[in-house]
Tab-separated table of C-alpha atoms in Angstrom:
chain	number	residue	atom	x	y	z
A	25	UNK	CA	41.892	-22.499	-91.253
A	26	UNK	CA	40.239	-19.196	-92.432
A	27	UNK	CA	36.774	-18.256	-90.848
A	28	UNK	CA	33.469	-18.750	-92.676
A	29	UNK	CA	32.156	-15.229	-93.862
A	30	UNK	CA	28.684	-15.981	-93.079
A	31	UNK	CA	29.632	-16.706	-89.314
A	32	UNK	CA	31.101	-13.299	-88.797
A	33	UNK	CA	28.907	-10.434	-87.246
A	34	UNK	CA	31.152	-7.813	-88.608
A	35	UNK	CA	31.862	-8.672	-92.622
A	36	UNK	CA	35.129	-7.763	-94.089
A	37	UNK	CA	35.064	-4.147	-95.855
A	38	UNK	CA	36.204	-5.148	-99.427
A	39	UNK	CA	35.957	-1.423	-100.496
A	40	UNK	CA	39.225	-0.839	-99.096
A	41	UNK	CA	42.478	-2.853	-99.223
A	42	UNK	CA	42.972	-5.884	-96.880
A	43	UNK	CA	45.973	-4.491	-95.276
A	44	UNK	CA	46.413	-0.992	-93.221
A	45	UNK	CA	47.483	1.380	-95.883
A	46	UNK	CA	48.836	4.005	-93.427
A	47	UNK	CA	51.836	1.999	-92.977
A	48	UNK	CA	54.656	1.016	-95.790
A	49	UNK	CA	54.353	-2.724	-94.726
A	50	UNK	CA	50.525	-2.673	-95.445
A	51	UNK	CA	50.896	-0.913	-98.833
A	52	UNK	CA	53.633	-3.305	-99.995
A	53	UNK	CA	51.425	-6.386	-99.118
A	54	UNK	CA	48.569	-4.851	-101.131
A	55	UNK	CA	50.631	-3.756	-104.022
A	56	UNK	CA	52.282	-7.356	-104.041
A	57	UNK	CA	48.936	-9.033	-104.657
A	58	UNK	CA	48.027	-6.365	-107.360
A	59	UNK	CA	51.194	-6.699	-109.494
A	60	UNK	CA	51.295	-10.381	-108.924
A	61	UNK	CA	52.092	-11.794	-112.331
A	62	UNK	CA	50.449	-15.050	-111.571
A	63	UNK	CA	47.217	-13.234	-111.942
A	64	UNK	CA	47.747	-13.379	-115.632
A	65	UNK	CA	47.289	-17.038	-115.728
A	66	UNK	CA	43.793	-16.986	-114.280
A	67	UNK	CA	41.155	-18.384	-117.029
A	68	UNK	CA	38.059	-16.630	-118.181
A	69	UNK	CA	36.201	-19.242	-116.091
A	70	UNK	CA	38.239	-18.067	-112.998
A	71	UNK	CA	37.900	-14.278	-113.255
A	72	UNK	CA	34.218	-14.749	-113.896
A	73	UNK	CA	33.964	-16.585	-110.616
A	74	UNK	CA	35.818	-13.811	-108.612
A	75	UNK	CA	33.469	-11.300	-110.467
A	76	UNK	CA	30.428	-13.229	-109.405
A	77	UNK	CA	31.722	-13.741	-105.723
A	78	UNK	CA	32.647	-9.898	-105.297
A	79	UNK	CA	29.228	-8.775	-106.840
A	80	UNK	CA	27.176	-11.132	-104.798
A	81	UNK	CA	28.986	-10.188	-101.658
A	82	UNK	CA	28.132	-6.514	-102.287
A	83	UNK	CA	24.540	-7.650	-102.585
A	84	UNK	CA	24.573	-9.198	-99.324
A	85	UNK	CA	24.603	-12.868	-100.911
A	86	UNK	CA	27.335	-15.381	-99.494
A	87	UNK	CA	28.048	-18.717	-99.993
A	88	UNK	CA	27.783	-20.988	-96.961
A	89	UNK	CA	31.291	-22.177	-97.628
A	90	UNK	CA	32.992	-18.825	-98.596
A	91	UNK	CA	35.755	-18.319	-96.112
A	92	UNK	CA	37.447	-14.998	-95.395
A	93	UNK	CA	40.562	-15.959	-97.492
A	94	UNK	CA	38.437	-16.983	-100.431
A	95	UNK	CA	36.558	-13.670	-100.360
A	96	UNK	CA	39.934	-11.664	-100.270
A	97	UNK	CA	41.487	-14.208	-103.129
A	98	UNK	CA	38.490	-13.381	-105.338
A	99	UNK	CA	38.730	-9.613	-104.742
A	100	UNK	CA	42.419	-9.553	-105.622
A	101	UNK	CA	41.952	-11.275	-108.575
A	102	UNK	CA	38.802	-9.283	-109.737
A	103	UNK	CA	40.731	-6.076	-109.003
A	104	UNK	CA	43.685	-7.402	-111.046
A	105	UNK	CA	41.473	-8.034	-114.099
A	106	UNK	CA	38.545	-5.652	-114.272
A	107	UNK	CA	38.376	-1.781	-114.479
A	108	UNK	CA	37.298	-0.165	-111.125
A	109	UNK	CA	34.905	2.331	-112.727
A	110	UNK	CA	33.391	0.588	-115.843
A	111	UNK	CA	33.730	-2.888	-114.438
A	112	UNK	CA	35.113	-4.212	-117.924
A	113	UNK	CA	37.839	-6.637	-118.217
A	114	UNK	CA	40.923	-5.042	-118.932
A	115	UNK	CA	43.344	-5.850	-121.878
A	116	UNK	CA	45.956	-8.258	-120.571
A	117	UNK	CA	48.962	-6.393	-121.322
A	118	UNK	CA	47.491	-3.290	-119.618
A	119	UNK	CA	46.798	-4.870	-116.188
A	120	UNK	CA	49.180	-3.903	-113.491
A	121	UNK	CA	49.900	-7.749	-113.047
A	122	UNK	CA	51.441	-7.445	-116.558
A	123	UNK	CA	53.868	-4.865	-115.260
A	124	UNK	CA	56.847	-7.094	-114.044
A	125	UNK	CA	56.784	-9.765	-117.054
A	126	UNK	CA	56.755	-6.789	-119.758
A	127	UNK	CA	59.056	-4.431	-118.004
A	128	UNK	CA	61.534	-7.378	-117.581
A	129	UNK	CA	61.536	-7.836	-121.241
A	130	UNK	CA	61.655	-4.140	-122.184
A	131	UNK	CA	64.227	-3.474	-119.577
A	132	UNK	CA	66.410	-6.128	-120.572
A	133	UNK	CA	66.460	-5.230	-124.280
A	134	UNK	CA	67.065	-1.525	-123.421
A	135	UNK	CA	70.033	-2.571	-121.222
A	136	UNK	CA	71.608	-4.811	-123.709
A	137	UNK	CA	70.981	-2.875	-127.068
A	138	UNK	CA	71.928	0.632	-126.209
A	139	UNK	CA	74.898	1.499	-128.287
A	140	UNK	CA	73.005	1.241	-131.811
A	141	UNK	CA	70.830	4.336	-132.696
A	142	UNK	CA	68.356	1.768	-134.457
A	143	UNK	CA	68.210	-0.188	-131.237
A	144	UNK	CA	67.872	2.727	-129.017
A	145	UNK	CA	65.026	4.154	-131.009
A	146	UNK	CA	63.201	0.816	-130.997
A	147	UNK	CA	63.319	-0.170	-127.264
A	148	UNK	CA	62.553	3.466	-126.303
A	149	UNK	CA	59.730	3.519	-128.480
A	150	UNK	CA	58.588	0.094	-127.374
A	151	UNK	CA	58.685	1.141	-123.783
A	152	UNK	CA	56.482	4.203	-124.393
A	153	UNK	CA	54.271	2.250	-126.275
A	154	UNK	CA	53.568	-0.112	-123.608
A	155	UNK	CA	53.453	2.757	-121.117
A	156	UNK	CA	50.701	4.377	-123.370
A	157	UNK	CA	48.793	0.925	-123.398
A	158	UNK	CA	48.823	0.574	-119.653
A	159	UNK	CA	47.558	4.413	-119.217
A	160	UNK	CA	44.912	3.720	-121.752
A	161	UNK	CA	43.844	0.498	-120.175
A	162	UNK	CA	43.532	2.244	-116.795
A	163	UNK	CA	42.205	5.569	-118.040
A	164	UNK	CA	39.442	7.028	-115.695
A	165	UNK	CA	37.626	10.304	-117.013
A	166	UNK	CA	38.880	13.403	-118.189
A	167	UNK	CA	42.458	12.894	-117.025
A	168	UNK	CA	42.569	9.880	-119.365
A	169	UNK	CA	40.994	11.164	-122.550
A	170	UNK	CA	42.304	9.677	-125.775
A	171	UNK	CA	43.960	13.151	-126.819
A	172	UNK	CA	45.888	13.339	-123.687
A	173	UNK	CA	47.127	9.890	-124.087
A	174	UNK	CA	48.416	10.571	-127.548
A	175	UNK	CA	50.022	14.042	-126.451
A	176	UNK	CA	52.028	12.395	-123.736
A	177	UNK	CA	52.924	9.262	-125.596
A	178	UNK	CA	54.345	11.451	-128.130
A	179	UNK	CA	56.013	13.608	-126.211
A	180	UNK	CA	57.553	11.079	-123.883
A	181	UNK	CA	58.780	9.188	-126.746
A	182	UNK	CA	60.414	12.269	-128.090
A	183	UNK	CA	61.883	13.164	-124.760
A	184	UNK	CA	63.180	9.737	-124.411
A	185	UNK	CA	64.785	9.190	-127.786
A	186	UNK	CA	66.210	12.866	-127.302
A	187	UNK	CA	67.725	12.002	-124.019
A	188	UNK	CA	69.001	8.491	-125.096
A	189	UNK	CA	70.516	9.557	-128.632
A	190	UNK	CA	72.028	12.616	-127.219
A	191	UNK	CA	73.645	10.955	-124.148
A	192	UNK	CA	74.810	8.228	-126.163
A	193	UNK	CA	76.723	10.572	-128.347
A	194	UNK	CA	78.159	12.502	-125.177
A	195	UNK	CA	79.324	9.316	-123.376
A	196	UNK	CA	80.975	7.404	-126.554
A	197	UNK	CA	84.311	7.898	-125.170
A	198	UNK	CA	83.463	7.297	-121.618
A	199	UNK	CA	83.740	3.758	-119.473
A	200	UNK	CA	80.884	1.295	-120.859
A	201	UNK	CA	79.543	1.324	-117.303
A	202	UNK	CA	78.432	5.139	-117.827
A	203	UNK	CA	77.023	4.052	-121.383
A	204	UNK	CA	74.771	1.506	-119.694
A	205	UNK	CA	73.217	4.456	-117.439
A	206	UNK	CA	71.549	6.031	-120.399
A	207	UNK	CA	68.792	4.020	-120.636
A	208	UNK	CA	67.821	4.949	-117.121
A	209	UNK	CA	68.163	8.722	-117.671
A	210	UNK	CA	65.948	8.374	-120.777
A	211	UNK	CA	63.196	6.764	-118.738
A	212	UNK	CA	63.328	9.266	-115.868
A	213	UNK	CA	62.907	12.106	-118.832
A	214	UNK	CA	59.968	10.220	-119.969
A	215	UNK	CA	58.403	9.753	-116.995
A	216	UNK	CA	58.668	13.412	-115.973
A	217	UNK	CA	57.106	14.553	-119.170
A	218	UNK	CA	54.391	11.709	-119.602
A	219	UNK	CA	52.940	11.616	-116.165
A	220	UNK	CA	52.432	15.546	-115.633
A	221	UNK	CA	51.041	15.722	-119.317
A	222	UNK	CA	48.675	12.781	-118.821
A	223	UNK	CA	47.251	14.636	-115.703
A	224	UNK	CA	47.601	18.258	-116.638
A	225	UNK	CA	43.837	18.831	-116.038
A	226	UNK	CA	44.772	18.182	-112.441
A	227	UNK	CA	47.315	20.870	-112.694
A	228	UNK	CA	44.917	23.573	-114.151
A	229	UNK	CA	41.425	22.524	-112.456
A	230	UNK	CA	42.931	20.857	-109.476
A	231	UNK	CA	42.840	17.264	-107.840
A	232	UNK	CA	39.695	16.104	-106.026
A	233	UNK	CA	39.914	16.407	-102.496
A	234	UNK	CA	37.599	14.088	-100.176
A	235	UNK	CA	37.091	13.721	-96.393
A	236	UNK	CA	37.403	10.474	-94.437
A	237	UNK	CA	34.179	9.065	-95.570
A	238	UNK	CA	35.245	9.562	-99.655
A	239	UNK	CA	32.791	12.718	-99.996
A	240	UNK	CA	34.374	15.416	-102.277
A	241	UNK	CA	35.065	18.606	-100.528
A	242	UNK	CA	36.689	20.543	-103.077
A	243	UNK	CA	39.796	20.535	-105.733
A	244	UNK	CA	43.397	21.605	-105.188
A	245	UNK	CA	46.031	22.724	-107.662
A	246	UNK	CA	48.616	22.782	-104.984
A	247	UNK	CA	48.007	19.188	-103.976
A	248	UNK	CA	47.914	17.940	-107.640
A	249	UNK	CA	51.512	19.273	-108.039
A	250	UNK	CA	52.471	17.317	-104.873
A	251	UNK	CA	50.390	14.118	-106.009
A	252	UNK	CA	51.785	13.832	-109.542
A	253	UNK	CA	55.426	14.526	-108.063
A	254	UNK	CA	54.835	11.537	-105.940
A	255	UNK	CA	53.839	9.364	-108.860
A	256	UNK	CA	56.857	10.357	-110.664
A	257	UNK	CA	59.392	9.632	-107.701
A	258	UNK	CA	57.170	6.300	-107.480
A	259	UNK	CA	57.936	5.327	-111.119
A	260	UNK	CA	61.433	6.259	-111.102
A	261	UNK	CA	61.834	4.503	-107.834
A	262	UNK	CA	60.562	1.157	-109.672
A	263	UNK	CA	62.923	1.504	-112.370
A	264	UNK	CA	66.022	2.430	-110.446
A	265	UNK	CA	67.124	-0.683	-109.047
A	266	UNK	CA	67.112	-2.467	-112.500
A	267	UNK	CA	68.849	0.411	-114.290
A	268	UNK	CA	71.350	0.890	-111.343
A	269	UNK	CA	72.189	-2.726	-110.511
A	270	UNK	CA	72.180	-4.553	-113.660
A	271	UNK	CA	74.570	-2.170	-115.313
A	272	UNK	CA	77.088	-2.757	-112.331
A	273	UNK	CA	76.575	-6.448	-112.192
A	274	UNK	CA	76.988	-6.804	-116.260
A	275	UNK	CA	80.060	-4.598	-116.271
A	276	UNK	CA	81.813	-7.138	-113.777
A	277	UNK	CA	80.305	-10.377	-115.543
A	278	UNK	CA	81.299	-9.136	-118.940
A	279	UNK	CA	85.061	-9.356	-117.801
A	280	UNK	CA	84.712	-13.124	-117.108
A	281	UNK	CA	86.059	-15.450	-119.474
A	282	UNK	CA	83.068	-17.278	-119.839
A	283	UNK	CA	81.029	-14.466	-120.653
A	284	UNK	CA	83.601	-13.289	-123.270
A	285	UNK	CA	83.130	-16.604	-124.936
A	286	UNK	CA	79.477	-16.615	-124.884
A	287	UNK	CA	78.557	-12.841	-125.497
A	288	UNK	CA	74.964	-14.031	-126.489
A	289	UNK	CA	74.247	-14.776	-122.972
A	290	UNK	CA	74.233	-10.987	-122.078
A	291	UNK	CA	70.426	-10.644	-123.250
A	292	UNK	CA	68.859	-13.473	-121.244
A	293	UNK	CA	70.966	-12.697	-118.120
A	294	UNK	CA	69.666	-9.201	-118.213
A	295	UNK	CA	66.358	-10.099	-118.643
A	296	UNK	CA	66.436	-12.343	-115.586
A	297	UNK	CA	68.021	-10.062	-113.482
A	298	UNK	CA	65.352	-7.253	-114.605
A	299	UNK	CA	62.633	-9.952	-113.686
A	300	UNK	CA	63.879	-10.748	-110.362
A	301	UNK	CA	64.448	-7.254	-109.138
A	302	UNK	CA	60.987	-6.084	-110.513
A	303	UNK	CA	59.248	-8.406	-108.597
A	304	UNK	CA	60.404	-6.601	-105.301
A	305	UNK	CA	61.076	-3.005	-106.938
A	306	UNK	CA	57.329	-2.746	-108.571
A	307	UNK	CA	55.237	-3.345	-105.447
A	308	UNK	CA	57.716	-1.448	-103.187
A	309	UNK	CA	57.693	1.672	-105.595
A	310	UNK	CA	53.820	1.497	-105.523
A	311	UNK	CA	53.992	1.465	-101.754
A	312	UNK	CA	56.463	4.482	-101.297
A	313	UNK	CA	53.509	6.796	-100.876
A	314	UNK	CA	49.745	6.133	-99.283
A	315	UNK	CA	47.163	5.821	-102.146
A	316	UNK	CA	45.174	7.981	-100.423
A	317	UNK	CA	47.423	10.707	-99.266
A	318	UNK	CA	46.272	12.533	-96.230
A	319	UNK	CA	46.680	16.362	-95.921
A	320	UNK	CA	46.259	18.764	-93.543
A	321	UNK	CA	43.456	21.210	-94.137
A	322	UNK	CA	45.655	24.108	-92.970
A	323	UNK	CA	47.753	23.352	-95.755
A	324	UNK	CA	45.897	23.855	-98.373
A	325	UNK	CA	44.977	27.103	-100.671
A	326	UNK	CA	43.283	29.700	-98.607
A	327	UNK	CA	40.244	29.689	-100.576
A	328	UNK	CA	39.503	25.745	-100.257
A	329	UNK	CA	40.836	25.759	-96.637
A	330	UNK	CA	38.173	28.288	-95.846
A	331	UNK	CA	35.554	26.517	-97.396
A	332	UNK	CA	36.276	23.352	-95.735
A	333	UNK	CA	36.430	25.152	-92.277
A	334	UNK	CA	33.036	26.662	-93.053
A	335	UNK	CA	31.344	23.227	-93.080
A	336	UNK	CA	29.355	21.629	-90.210
A	337	UNK	CA	31.986	19.586	-88.188
A	338	UNK	CA	34.880	20.515	-90.466
A	339	UNK	CA	37.601	18.015	-90.663
A	340	UNK	CA	41.147	18.551	-89.987
A	341	UNK	CA	42.449	16.093	-92.401
A	342	UNK	CA	41.560	15.444	-95.702
A	343	UNK	CA	42.532	13.140	-98.634
A	344	UNK	CA	43.519	12.873	-102.336
A	345	UNK	CA	43.925	9.923	-104.548
A	346	UNK	CA	47.527	10.136	-105.914
A	347	UNK	CA	46.902	7.851	-108.745
A	348	UNK	CA	49.736	5.074	-109.661
């Protein structure tokens, strides 16, 4: 049975995730709660209750019956639905908990209808439109301006369509399995365009560098490149198992007599497989790298390194929020 919060001498620190983020296991547990599709079924009343619990706790107001588990459950539900900066309730399909159900439908569509140019255009456009909604919903500050969102959306959509349509033409005479891998290449191209464009201000001005207490000590262009690269790898890592495994599975299934007799089963099977794989690959992909990435001061640009070392009690390790 979970302890009562009021009875604790040291109260939980809900400004940080519940689990140790320096370990892969701790990060994976954290992102399982953040991306849990069941959060989408929470009613407005449940969301408001979680918000009240968290806001009261931050003010030092704790119910006599509030347990540690209740507090963390409220925090996870609160984080899943409310913007961390503005505090506004986020558009439902833009929330991280909508990643699995939305991506399973879109991925299933891209893998099923990958031959027709019209279908390729529709599904790649839909995928980038969903990504734009997610980016807009989770926007924060200058790096999430409407202009940047529109630019990255158009560029990513164009890149994905060019890759998908061009590769489809090249692999037309190749084995079906090769053709099924085309959507994955298109998604990789889109991510490689979309994310750097969305965060180009960090590449030109630098990403915020903070100390262990969260105080900003400067900005680094060098670290920005590394952080954005990690996010691209994470996004590709989330998509790789679905786009890599499902084509192999379907290539085997389509040779079976029962599948030849009922080819219409291909779409629901691929959607189901995508959902099952994404339930694991989404939190795992998010957890590949620490959210707050540690950086040795000696590895920073000379001017920033010298600035930090001139501070009273200068830190040897600083951090950046790499993003998602």
